[in-house]
Short mmCIF file of C-alpha atoms in Angstrom, two decimals:
data_model
loop_
_atom_site.label_atom_id
_atom_site.label_comp_id
_atom_site.label_asym_id
_atom_site.label_seq_id
_atom_site.Cartn_x
_atom_site.Cartn_y
_atom_site.Cartn_z
CA UNK N 1 20.60 -6.43 29.83
CA UNK N 2 21.67 -9.70 28.27
CA UNK N 3 25.02 -10.22 26.62
CA UNK N 4 25.04 -9.25 22.96
CA UNK N 5 24.80 -12.05 20.41
CA UNK N 6 27.80 -12.88 18.23
CA UNK N 7 28.65 -10.20 15.73
CA UNK N 8 27.89 -10.93 12.08
CA UNK N 9 30.83 -12.58 10.44
CA UNK N 10 32.13 -12.02 6.94
CA UNK N 11 30.49 -14.14 4.28
CA UNK N 12 31.88 -15.49 1.01
CA UNK N 13 31.46 -13.31 -2.05
CA UNK N 14 30.02 -14.30 -5.39
CA UNK N 15 32.06 -13.91 -8.51
CA UNK N 16 33.65 -10.42 -8.46
CA UNK N 17 32.17 -7.71 -10.65
CA UNK N 18 33.46 -4.35 -11.80
CA UNK N 19 32.83 -1.09 -10.03
CA UNK N 20 29.62 0.69 -11.03
CA UNK N 21 30.15 4.43 -10.74
CA UNK N 22 29.84 7.37 -13.08
CA UNK N 23 33.27 7.70 -14.69
CA UNK N 24 32.63 11.43 -15.23
CA UNK N 25 32.70 12.00 -11.45
CA UNK N 26 36.18 11.32 -10.04
CA UNK N 27 36.25 9.75 -6.59
CA UNK N 28 38.49 10.79 -3.74
CA UNK N 29 39.83 7.64 -2.06
CA UNK N 30 42.27 7.68 0.86
CA UNK N 31 45.30 5.37 0.53
CA UNK N 32 44.95 2.18 2.55
CA UNK N 33 47.33 2.16 5.56
CA UNK N 34 48.70 -1.25 4.53
CA UNK N 35 48.93 -0.44 0.83
CA UNK N 36 45.97 -2.69 -0.02
CA UNK N 37 44.64 -2.21 -3.54
CA UNK N 38 41.72 -3.67 -5.51
CA UNK N 39 42.44 -7.01 -7.12
CA UNK N 40 41.72 -5.66 -10.60
CA UNK N 41 44.61 -3.22 -10.26
CA UNK N 42 46.99 -6.16 -10.51
CA UNK N 43 46.22 -6.23 -14.23
CA UNK N 44 47.72 -2.74 -14.52
CA UNK N 45 50.86 -3.53 -12.53
CA UNK N 46 54.14 -3.47 -14.42
CA UNK N 47 55.64 -6.88 -15.21
CA UNK N 48 57.88 -7.95 -12.37
CA UNK N 49 56.60 -5.27 -9.99
CA UNK N 50 56.83 -6.67 -6.45
CA UNK N 51 53.63 -7.35 -4.56
CA UNK N 52 52.85 -9.33 -1.45
CA UNK N 53 50.94 -12.02 -3.31
CA UNK N 54 54.17 -12.96 -5.05
CA UNK N 55 56.30 -12.83 -1.90
CA UNK N 56 57.62 -16.16 -0.71
CA UNK N 57 55.78 -17.33 2.39
CA UNK N 58 53.40 -14.36 2.40
CA UNK N 59 50.44 -16.49 3.44
CA UNK N 60 52.01 -19.94 3.47
CA UNK N 61 49.53 -22.78 3.18
CA UNK N 62 46.70 -20.28 3.75
CA UNK N 63 47.33 -18.85 0.28
CA UNK N 64 45.04 -21.54 -1.13
CA UNK N 65 42.06 -19.97 0.66
CA UNK N 66 39.87 -17.30 -0.86
CA UNK N 67 40.47 -14.00 0.93
CA UNK N 68 36.91 -13.87 2.25
CA UNK N 69 37.29 -17.37 3.67
CA UNK N 70 40.60 -16.42 5.28
CA UNK N 71 38.94 -13.42 6.96
CA UNK N 72 36.11 -15.62 8.13
CA UNK N 73 38.63 -18.02 9.63
CA UNK N 74 40.44 -15.16 11.37
CA UNK N 75 37.14 -13.91 12.79
CA UNK N 76 37.09 -16.92 15.11
CA UNK N 77 40.41 -16.00 16.76
CA UNK N 78 40.83 -14.06 19.97
CA UNK N 79 42.89 -10.88 20.14
CA UNK N 80 46.14 -12.56 21.22
CA UNK N 81 45.91 -15.06 18.38
CA UNK N 82 45.22 -12.30 15.85
CA UNK N 83 48.29 -10.40 17.01
CA UNK N 84 50.42 -13.54 16.80
CA UNK N 85 49.19 -14.34 13.28
CA UNK N 86 49.88 -10.78 12.20
CA UNK N 87 53.55 -11.23 13.06
CA UNK N 88 53.95 -14.06 10.56
CA UNK N 89 54.34 -11.84 7.49
CA UNK N 90 53.48 -8.44 6.10
CA UNK N 91 50.57 -9.96 4.18
CA UNK N 92 49.18 -11.61 7.32
CA UNK N 93 49.59 -8.33 9.20
CA UNK N 94 47.28 -6.63 6.71
CA UNK N 95 44.66 -9.37 7.07
CA UNK N 96 44.89 -9.49 10.87
CA UNK N 97 44.56 -5.70 11.10
CA UNK N 98 41.17 -5.69 9.31
CA UNK N 99 38.97 -3.29 11.26
CA UNK N 100 35.89 -5.49 11.13
CA UNK N 101 37.73 -8.21 13.06
CA UNK N 102 38.64 -5.80 15.85
CA UNK N 103 35.23 -4.14 15.83
CA UNK N 104 33.66 -7.52 16.55
CA UNK N 105 36.13 -8.19 19.38
CA UNK N 106 35.41 -4.81 20.97
CA UNK N 107 31.63 -4.98 20.74
CA UNK N 108 31.30 -8.65 21.66
CA UNK N 109 33.69 -8.17 24.58
CA UNK N 110 32.10 -5.02 26.01
CA UNK N 111 30.00 -5.63 29.15
CA UNK N 112 26.40 -4.53 28.50
CA UNK N 113 26.52 -1.62 30.95
CA UNK N 114 30.02 -0.43 30.05
CA UNK N 115 30.08 2.74 27.91
CA UNK N 116 31.67 2.34 24.50
CA UNK N 117 34.46 4.79 23.70
CA UNK N 118 36.11 4.76 20.28
CA UNK N 119 39.85 5.50 20.11
CA UNK N 120 40.18 6.24 16.40
CA UNK N 121 40.39 2.63 15.24
CA UNK N 122 38.84 -0.55 16.59
CA UNK N 123 42.23 -2.21 17.09
CA UNK N 124 43.45 0.73 19.19
CA UNK N 125 40.12 0.77 21.06
CA UNK N 126 40.69 -2.86 22.03
CA UNK N 127 44.33 -2.26 22.96
CA UNK N 128 43.49 0.65 25.27
CA UNK N 129 41.24 -1.57 27.30
CA UNK N 130 44.34 -3.52 28.21
CA UNK N 131 46.75 -0.60 28.46
CA UNK N 132 45.51 2.99 28.44
CA UNK N 133 48.70 4.59 27.09
CA UNK N 134 48.95 2.46 23.95
CA UNK N 135 49.37 4.43 20.72
CA UNK N 136 48.44 3.35 17.19
CA UNK N 137 51.40 1.65 15.52
CA UNK N 138 52.50 3.18 12.25
CA UNK N 139 51.86 1.11 9.16
CA UNK N 140 54.82 -0.82 7.81
CA UNK N 141 55.97 0.16 4.34
CA UNK N 142 55.33 -2.81 2.11
CA UNK N 143 54.70 -3.71 -1.52
CA UNK N 144 51.01 -3.57 -2.50
CA UNK N 145 48.61 -6.31 -1.49
CA UNK N 146 45.86 -6.86 -4.05
CA UNK N 147 42.68 -7.99 -2.32
CA UNK N 148 39.05 -7.02 -2.87
CA UNK N 149 38.10 -8.54 0.49
CA UNK N 150 40.35 -6.04 2.27
CA UNK N 151 39.99 -3.10 -0.09
CA UNK N 152 36.18 -3.06 -0.48
CA UNK N 153 35.41 -2.23 3.19
CA UNK N 154 38.06 0.50 3.12
CA UNK N 155 36.70 1.92 -0.12
CA UNK N 156 33.09 1.90 1.09
CA UNK N 157 34.14 3.48 4.39
CA UNK N 158 36.28 6.30 2.99
CA UNK N 159 35.29 7.12 -0.61
CA UNK N 160 33.25 10.24 -1.24
CA UNK N 161 29.49 9.96 -1.72
CA UNK N 162 28.89 10.55 -5.46
CA UNK N 163 26.64 13.51 -6.21
CA UNK N 164 24.77 11.41 -8.77
CA UNK N 165 23.20 9.38 -5.97
CA UNK N 166 21.30 12.45 -4.78
CA UNK N 167 20.33 13.81 -8.19
CA UNK N 168 16.92 12.16 -8.62
CA UNK N 169 13.91 13.60 -6.76
CA UNK N 170 10.41 12.27 -7.43
CA UNK N 171 8.64 12.46 -4.05
CA UNK N 172 6.20 15.40 -3.89
CA UNK N 173 6.85 18.17 -1.38
CA UNK N 174 3.84 19.93 0.13
CA UNK N 175 3.48 22.66 2.70
CA UNK N 176 2.32 20.84 5.82
CA UNK N 177 0.76 23.99 7.24
CA UNK N 178 -1.73 24.21 4.36
CA UNK N 179 -2.32 20.49 3.68
CA UNK N 180 -5.34 19.47 5.74
CA UNK N 181 -5.37 16.16 7.57
CA UNK N 182 -8.34 15.01 5.47
CA UNK N 183 -6.48 15.79 2.24
CA UNK N 184 -3.36 14.06 3.53
CA UNK N 185 -5.36 10.93 4.30
CA UNK N 186 -7.19 10.98 0.97
CA UNK N 187 -4.17 11.69 -1.24
CA UNK N 188 -1.32 9.93 0.56
CA UNK N 189 -2.07 7.88 3.67
CA UNK N 190 -4.99 5.81 2.40
CA UNK N 191 -3.63 5.03 -1.10
CA UNK N 192 -0.11 4.56 0.31
CA UNK N 193 1.88 7.31 -1.42
CA UNK N 194 5.09 8.82 0.06
CA UNK N 195 5.16 12.58 0.55
CA UNK N 196 7.44 15.19 2.12
CA UNK N 197 5.80 17.75 4.42
CA UNK N 198 7.55 21.09 4.80
CA UNK N 199 7.20 24.04 7.21
CA UNK N 200 6.25 21.86 10.18
CA UNK N 201 9.52 20.75 11.78
CA UNK N 202 10.95 24.20 11.14
CA UNK N 203 8.60 25.46 13.87
CA UNK N 204 10.02 23.12 16.50
CA UNK N 205 12.47 24.29 19.12
CA UNK N 206 14.55 21.27 18.09
CA UNK N 207 15.14 22.86 14.70
CA UNK N 208 17.30 25.55 16.29
CA UNK N 209 18.61 23.69 19.35
CA UNK N 210 19.65 20.25 18.07
CA UNK N 211 22.86 21.28 16.33
CA UNK N 212 25.90 19.16 17.15
CA UNK N 213 27.45 22.00 19.12
CA UNK N 214 24.30 22.50 21.18
CA UNK N 215 23.74 18.78 21.81
CA UNK N 216 27.36 18.34 22.89
CA UNK N 217 27.03 21.22 25.34
CA UNK N 218 23.70 20.08 26.78
CA UNK N 219 23.93 16.29 26.66
CA UNK N 220 27.54 15.46 25.81
CA UNK N 221 27.99 13.18 28.83
CA UNK N 222 24.54 11.58 28.51
CA UNK N 223 24.56 7.90 27.55
CA UNK N 224 22.49 6.80 24.55
CA UNK N 225 22.12 3.41 22.88
CA UNK N 226 24.54 2.89 20.01
CA UNK N 227 24.73 -0.56 18.47
CA UNK N 228 23.09 -2.01 21.57
CA UNK N 229 25.69 -0.48 23.91
CA UNK N 230 25.66 2.78 25.90
CA UNK N 231 27.81 5.58 24.50
CA UNK N 232 28.19 9.20 25.60
CA UNK N 233 26.81 11.57 22.99
CA UNK N 234 30.08 13.51 22.62
CA UNK N 235 31.99 10.25 22.19
CA UNK N 236 29.52 9.18 19.53
CA UNK N 237 29.97 12.40 17.58
CA UNK N 238 33.75 11.89 17.77
CA UNK N 239 33.30 8.34 16.44
CA UNK N 240 31.01 9.49 13.63
CA UNK N 241 33.59 12.00 12.39
CA UNK N 242 36.60 9.68 12.57
CA UNK N 243 35.39 6.19 11.69
CA UNK N 244 36.28 4.39 8.48
CA UNK N 245 33.67 1.68 9.15
CA UNK N 246 31.96 0.42 6.03
CA UNK N 247 28.66 0.37 7.93
CA UNK N 248 29.06 2.90 10.75
CA UNK N 249 27.29 2.47 14.05
CA UNK N 250 24.08 4.44 14.48
CA UNK N 251 22.67 6.15 17.55
CA UNK N 252 19.15 4.76 17.61
CA UNK N 253 17.48 5.19 20.98
CA UNK N 254 13.89 4.52 22.00
CA UNK N 255 14.65 5.66 25.58
CA UNK N 256 15.94 9.10 24.61
CA UNK N 257 13.13 10.86 26.50
CA UNK N 258 14.22 9.19 29.74
CA UNK N 259 17.92 9.85 29.10
CA UNK N 260 17.40 13.48 28.08
CA UNK N 261 13.84 14.62 28.96
CA UNK N 262 14.09 18.08 27.32
CA UNK N 263 14.48 16.46 23.91
CA UNK N 264 10.96 15.04 24.06
CA UNK N 265 9.54 18.51 24.68
CA UNK N 266 11.38 20.16 21.80
CA UNK N 267 9.41 18.60 18.95
CA UNK N 268 5.69 18.14 18.34
CA UNK N 269 3.95 15.33 16.49
CA UNK N 270 2.40 16.90 13.36
CA UNK N 271 -1.42 16.90 13.24
CA UNK N 272 -1.30 14.53 10.25
CA UNK N 273 0.12 11.85 12.58
CA UNK N 274 -1.48 13.01 15.82
CA UNK N 275 -1.85 10.44 18.63
CA UNK N 276 -5.65 10.57 18.29
CA UNK N 277 -5.18 9.20 14.75
CA UNK N 278 -2.96 6.33 15.92
CA UNK N 279 -4.89 3.19 16.88
CA UNK N 280 -1.84 1.86 18.73
CA UNK N 281 -2.08 4.89 21.03
CA UNK N 282 -5.27 3.36 22.47
CA UNK N 283 -3.46 0.20 23.58
CA UNK N 284 -2.55 -0.37 27.23
CA UNK N 285 1.01 0.74 27.86
CA UNK N 286 2.34 -2.82 28.29
CA UNK N 287 0.97 -3.84 24.88
CA UNK N 288 1.95 -0.72 22.91
CA UNK N 289 4.84 -1.56 20.54
CA UNK N 290 7.93 0.64 20.62
CA UNK N 291 7.20 3.53 18.33
CA UNK N 292 9.55 6.52 18.63
CA UNK N 293 13.31 6.89 18.35
CA UNK N 294 16.00 9.55 18.32
CA UNK N 295 18.39 8.92 15.43
CA UNK N 296 21.89 10.40 15.10
CA UNK N 297 24.50 9.37 12.56
CA UNK N 298 27.49 10.54 10.59
CA UNK N 299 27.94 10.54 6.83
CA UNK N 300 27.36 7.15 5.11
CA UNK N 301 25.59 5.69 8.15
CA UNK N 302 21.90 4.93 7.83
CA UNK N 303 19.13 2.36 7.87
CA UNK N 304 19.39 -0.70 5.67
CA UNK N 305 16.60 -1.85 3.38
CA UNK N 306 13.54 -2.87 5.37
CA UNK N 307 9.76 -2.74 5.66
CA UNK N 308 8.41 -1.21 8.87
CA UNK N 309 7.15 -3.65 11.52
CA UNK N 310 3.64 -4.72 12.44
CA UNK N 311 2.20 -3.32 9.18
CA UNK N 312 2.64 0.23 10.52
CA UNK N 313 3.20 3.48 8.68
CA UNK N 314 5.84 5.98 9.79
CA UNK N 315 7.05 9.54 9.62
CA UNK N 316 10.68 10.64 9.80
CA UNK N 317 11.72 14.23 10.49
CA UNK N 318 15.21 15.37 9.55
CA UNK N 319 16.05 18.03 12.14
CA UNK N 320 19.73 18.55 11.31
CA UNK N 321 21.68 17.52 8.21
CA UNK N 322 20.46 15.67 5.12
CA UNK N 323 19.76 12.07 4.18
CA UNK N 324 19.08 10.35 0.88
CA UNK N 325 15.96 8.18 0.87
CA UNK N 326 15.00 5.47 -1.61
CA UNK N 327 11.59 3.79 -1.38
CA UNK N 328 10.15 0.88 -3.36
CA UNK N 329 6.46 -0.15 -3.40
CA UNK N 330 5.37 -3.25 -1.48
CA UNK N 331 5.08 -5.44 -4.57
CA UNK N 332 8.55 -4.57 -5.90
CA UNK N 333 11.53 -5.28 -3.61
CA UNK N 334 14.59 -3.22 -4.51
CA UNK N 335 17.23 -4.67 -6.82
CA UNK N 336 19.92 -6.59 -4.99
CA UNK N 337 17.62 -7.33 -2.04
CA UNK N 338 16.06 -10.80 -2.00
CA UNK N 339 13.66 -11.71 0.84
CA UNK N 340 13.67 -15.24 2.20
CA UNK N 341 10.59 -17.42 1.78
CA UNK N 342 9.26 -16.50 5.24
CA UNK N 343 10.17 -12.82 4.97
CA UNK N 344 12.35 -13.02 8.07
CA UNK N 345 15.66 -12.26 6.40
CA UNK N 346 17.11 -11.09 3.12
CA UNK N 347 20.17 -11.48 0.95
CA UNK N 348 21.75 -8.13 0.25
CA UNK N 349 25.07 -6.29 -0.12
CA UNK N 350 27.17 -5.80 2.99
CA UNK N 351 26.63 -2.04 3.31
CA UNK N 352 24.55 0.88 2.06
CA UNK N 353 27.49 2.24 0.09
CA UNK N 354 27.90 -1.15 -1.58
CA UNK N 355 24.22 -1.24 -2.53
CA UNK N 356 24.23 2.28 -3.93
CA UNK N 357 27.33 1.85 -6.05
CA UNK N 358 26.11 -1.44 -7.57
CA UNK N 359 22.30 -1.31 -7.64
CA UNK N 360 21.13 2.30 -7.41
CA UNK N 361 21.19 2.74 -11.18
CA UNK N 362 18.97 -0.36 -11.58
CA UNK N 363 15.95 0.93 -9.65
CA UNK N 364 12.58 0.31 -11.29
CA UNK N 365 10.13 2.95 -12.43
CA UNK N 366 8.03 2.64 -9.27
CA UNK N 367 10.90 3.62 -6.97
CA UNK N 368 10.71 6.96 -5.18
CA UNK N 369 13.78 9.01 -4.28
CA UNK N 370 14.26 12.15 -2.25
CA UNK N 371 16.94 13.97 -0.30
CA UNK N 372 15.33 14.90 3.00
CA UNK N 373 16.81 18.09 4.36
CA UNK N 374 16.67 19.83 7.73
CA UNK N 375 13.13 20.83 8.64
CA UNK N 376 11.40 18.32 6.33
CA UNK N 377 9.25 15.31 7.27
CA UNK N 378 8.87 12.18 5.14
CA UNK N 379 5.75 10.03 5.29
CA UNK N 380 6.56 6.33 4.73
CA UNK N 381 3.41 4.32 3.86
CA UNK N 382 2.74 0.87 5.23
CA UNK N 383 4.52 -1.93 3.38
CA UNK N 384 6.98 0.20 1.42
CA UNK N 385 10.59 -0.93 1.28
CA UNK N 386 12.92 1.92 2.19
CA UNK N 387 16.49 2.81 3.02
CA UNK N 388 18.25 6.03 3.99
CA UNK N 389 21.91 7.01 3.91
CA UNK N 390 23.14 10.11 5.70
CA UNK N 391 24.91 12.58 3.43
CA UNK N 392 26.35 14.41 6.45
CA UNK N 393 26.01 14.35 10.21
CA UNK N 394 22.27 14.05 10.77
CA UNK N 395 19.88 14.25 13.71
CA UNK N 396 16.34 12.96 13.20
CA UNK N 397 13.23 11.85 15.03
CA UNK N 398 10.94 9.09 13.80
CA UNK N 399 7.67 7.50 14.90
CA UNK N 400 5.59 4.55 13.72
CA UNK N 401 1.82 4.63 13.91
CA UNK N 402 -1.28 2.67 12.86
CA UNK N 403 -3.92 4.85 11.14
CA UNK N 404 -7.53 3.72 10.74
CA UNK N 405 -7.15 3.12 7.02
CA UNK N 406 -4.60 0.34 7.65
CA UNK N 407 -6.44 -1.34 10.54
CA UNK N 408 -7.27 -4.42 8.47
CA UNK N 409 -3.65 -5.01 7.49
CA UNK N 410 -2.34 -4.40 11.01
CA UNK N 411 -4.90 -6.73 12.56
CA UNK N 412 -4.18 -9.43 9.99
CA UNK N 413 -0.47 -9.16 10.67
CA UNK N 414 -0.92 -9.42 14.44
CA UNK N 415 -3.36 -12.32 14.08
CA UNK N 416 -0.89 -14.16 11.86
CA UNK N 417 1.78 -13.67 14.49
CA UNK N 418 -0.27 -15.71 16.97
CA UNK N 419 -0.56 -18.72 14.68
CA UNK N 420 2.89 -18.51 13.08
CA UNK N 421 5.63 -21.00 13.67
CA UNK N 422 7.92 -20.19 16.57
CA UNK N 423 10.68 -19.01 14.24
CA UNK N 424 8.33 -16.49 12.60
CA UNK N 425 6.65 -15.00 15.66
CA UNK N 426 9.52 -12.60 16.20
CA UNK N 427 8.35 -10.63 13.18
CA UNK N 428 5.66 -9.16 15.44
CA UNK N 429 8.05 -6.81 17.19
CA UNK N 430 8.34 -3.99 19.67
CA UNK N 431 6.76 -5.81 22.64
CA UNK N 432 8.01 -8.58 24.94
CA UNK N 433 7.20 -12.12 23.85
CA UNK N 434 4.67 -12.55 26.64
CA UNK N 435 2.76 -9.43 25.53
CA UNK N 436 2.26 -10.39 21.88
CA UNK N 437 -1.03 -12.19 22.52
CA UNK N 438 -2.27 -9.17 24.46
CA UNK N 439 -1.24 -6.93 21.58
CA UNK N 440 -3.51 -8.77 19.15
CA UNK N 441 -6.49 -9.07 21.49
CA UNK N 442 -6.26 -5.48 22.68
CA UNK N 443 -5.96 -4.22 19.13
CA UNK N 444 -8.97 -6.31 18.10
CA UNK N 445 -10.92 -4.69 20.94
CA UNK N 446 -9.88 -1.25 19.75
CA UNK N 447 -11.00 -2.05 16.21
CA UNK N 448 -14.38 -3.15 17.53
CA UNK N 449 -14.88 -0.03 19.64
CA UNK N 450 -13.19 2.66 17.61
CA UNK N 451 -13.97 1.98 13.99
CA UNK N 452 -17.70 2.20 14.60
CA UNK N 453 -17.14 5.89 15.33
CA UNK N 454 -16.22 8.30 12.52
CA UNK N 455 -13.10 10.40 12.71
CA UNK N 456 -13.42 14.13 13.23
CA UNK N 457 -12.32 14.61 9.65
CA UNK N 458 -14.21 13.15 6.73
CA UNK N 459 -13.65 9.40 6.74
CA UNK N 460 -11.14 8.52 4.01
CA UNK N 461 -11.40 5.50 1.73
CA UNK N 462 -10.31 2.25 3.36
CA UNK N 463 -7.31 1.71 1.14
CA UNK N 464 -7.00 1.07 -2.55
CA UNK N 465 -10.08 0.05 -4.46
CA UNK N 466 -12.53 1.88 -2.22
CA UNK N 467 -15.68 3.32 -3.74
CA UNK N 468 -16.90 6.90 -3.25
CA UNK N 469 -19.50 5.73 -0.76
CA UNK N 470 -16.73 4.39 1.46
CA UNK N 471 -15.57 7.93 2.15
CA UNK N 472 -18.69 8.78 4.17
CA UNK N 473 -18.71 8.10 7.92
CA UNK N 474 -20.56 4.90 8.77
CA UNK N 475 -22.04 4.04 12.15
CA UNK N 476 -23.96 0.83 11.48
CA UNK N 477 -23.41 -1.91 14.06
CA UNK N 478 -20.73 -4.41 13.12
CA UNK N 479 -18.74 -2.20 10.75
CA UNK N 480 -15.59 -3.42 12.49
CA UNK N 481 -16.34 -6.92 11.13
CA UNK N 482 -15.23 -5.68 7.73
CA UNK N 483 -11.78 -5.41 9.30
CA UNK N 484 -11.97 -8.15 11.93
CA UNK N 485 -12.59 -11.54 10.30
CA UNK N 486 -14.41 -13.95 12.59
CA UNK N 487 -12.39 -16.89 11.29
CA UNK N 488 -8.67 -17.39 11.10
CA UNK N 489 -7.02 -16.16 7.91
CA UNK N 490 -6.99 -18.73 5.15
CA UNK N 491 -3.50 -17.80 4.01
CA UNK N 492 -0.58 -19.39 5.87
CA UNK N 493 0.67 -17.24 8.70
CA UNK N 494 4.03 -16.88 7.01
CA UNK N 495 2.36 -15.32 3.97
CA UNK N 496 0.86 -12.57 6.11
CA UNK N 497 4.02 -12.06 8.09
CA UNK N 498 5.93 -11.80 4.86
CA UNK N 499 4.63 -8.24 4.64
CA UNK N 500 6.24 -7.36 7.94
CA UNK N 501 9.79 -6.68 8.97
CA UNK N 502 12.26 -7.44 6.20
CA UNK N 503 15.74 -6.14 6.71
CA UNK N 504 19.31 -6.43 5.61
CA UNK N 505 22.58 -5.00 6.78
CA UNK N 506 23.79 -4.82 10.33
CA UNK N 507 24.15 -1.28 11.54
CA UNK N 508 22.95 -2.78 14.82
CA UNK N 509 24.28 -6.28 14.43
CA UNK N 510 25.56 -6.17 17.99
CA UNK N 511 22.23 -5.27 19.59
CA UNK N 512 21.45 -7.59 22.52
CA UNK N 513 18.06 -9.33 22.74
CA UNK N 514 16.68 -6.63 25.03
CA UNK N 515 17.32 -4.06 22.33
CA UNK N 516 16.09 -6.19 19.44
CA UNK N 517 12.59 -4.77 19.40
CA UNK N 518 13.59 -1.16 18.81
CA UNK N 519 16.17 -2.12 16.23
CA UNK N 520 13.64 -4.27 14.38
CA UNK N 521 11.15 -1.46 14.36
CA UNK N 522 13.26 0.79 12.22
CA UNK N 523 15.02 -1.81 10.18
CA UNK N 524 18.39 -1.52 11.84
CA UNK N 525 18.88 -5.16 12.76
CA UNK N 526 17.64 -8.50 11.54
CA UNK N 527 18.30 -12.18 11.78
CA UNK N 528 21.81 -12.61 10.36
CA UNK N 529 21.41 -11.85 6.65
CA UNK N 530 23.25 -13.41 3.80
CA UNK N 531 25.46 -10.61 2.60
CA UNK N 532 27.65 -10.48 -0.43
CA UNK N 533 30.43 -8.44 -1.88
CA UNK N 534 31.23 -7.13 -5.33
CA UNK N 535 34.79 -6.73 -6.53
CA UNK N 536 36.44 -3.88 -8.38
#
């Protein structure tokens, strides 16, 4: 496993804006250990009230720097230099104790094979690698320090999740045991409409055996991938319950079946997404993109805004807990999320909490929202933007697949990946670089061979705009040519790839290159995004 790339650094904020929350719902916010408060609170301070900004020599010549720029400067220091700077003044101590600085030092400095173990704070985690008996130093009593750059991560990592965020529900729920596969394809898969299927996951053994207590007892010492590093499951649960990270780490493991084989036997792929309906399932093993993951996370962790890779569709089953989902149609990116020209990166808020508090109320009419609860399965159509934030400790399973009705889009995406510029080829993900050409050619072969044969169910329309006659099975020679153009696509490759992986946030910003494919596939990591911060 290669060394992890540099952790995302803090980026300058735009002009601060006020907090956007329902004033009728009071928020519970824990006091900051260094008495940091939002900058706007300075307006309410009594005249002459002492605060660190006014203290002589608080920041010295560094006081001319914007707080975000100061944090960015500090992010280039090693641990010894951070400690030394923190001794300069009480104000500098607060800046040098910022958890994101120490989180980066821990993750970037952890050998790839060394298990990650969280000690309650990232600074203490780093210190205990040097000396095991180190204890967390008590915070020094000091006048308030007014800084949005320091307060916003604390606020987003500790404030309660407002109930209003989960109030809207406009994704249909249907009993999966009575919805036929043909009806699912006709009503949801082919036209690209999200739906929640009930009474399927509740029949799995996982539904009764994947509680935190059970998983700790059975697999507590088992190592899973968390942020690109191995972490024992019990240690991860401890981290999830104690962290104040603005964007908590996520257990997101494509190798879970190898690490804990019983887990793979305790759930069953629903018939609506059965392997025989997945064209990627027909690929040779070396060319099959990564497609299934175990997901575990604490409250406020989740997947940042993204579109699933390789033009695939997906299903996500919440086995334990609850998570809030927001989905936006392909033609309407969510507010506050701006894709780059090539679709390879986006500009977005730093964290999910930040996005919800500022932009959730600005969603357009086409947006779909649902709180997915234990035992429910969400279908995510190809091309839809989506994000999910855990409302509590959650265990889920997810898989991506390529149904027949999206074969044209998948093939076009893979073809574009062959002719794209080098910087854009990474958007075809889930397979090693050397296998990407095989992926396209093998998938083209499958389209030729498979789509001339009708499915066992009535053939659904081939996407939007299909006519009634399209629903009938067709066997005439060359039908695959409707989906496999004989000439290269006329649109630039970047235009086709623009419908692929688009992500923001960095729940997996520390993932090494060898883990990039699985993180890309579920929207957990991306090329370093341009993030921004709103004030209070």
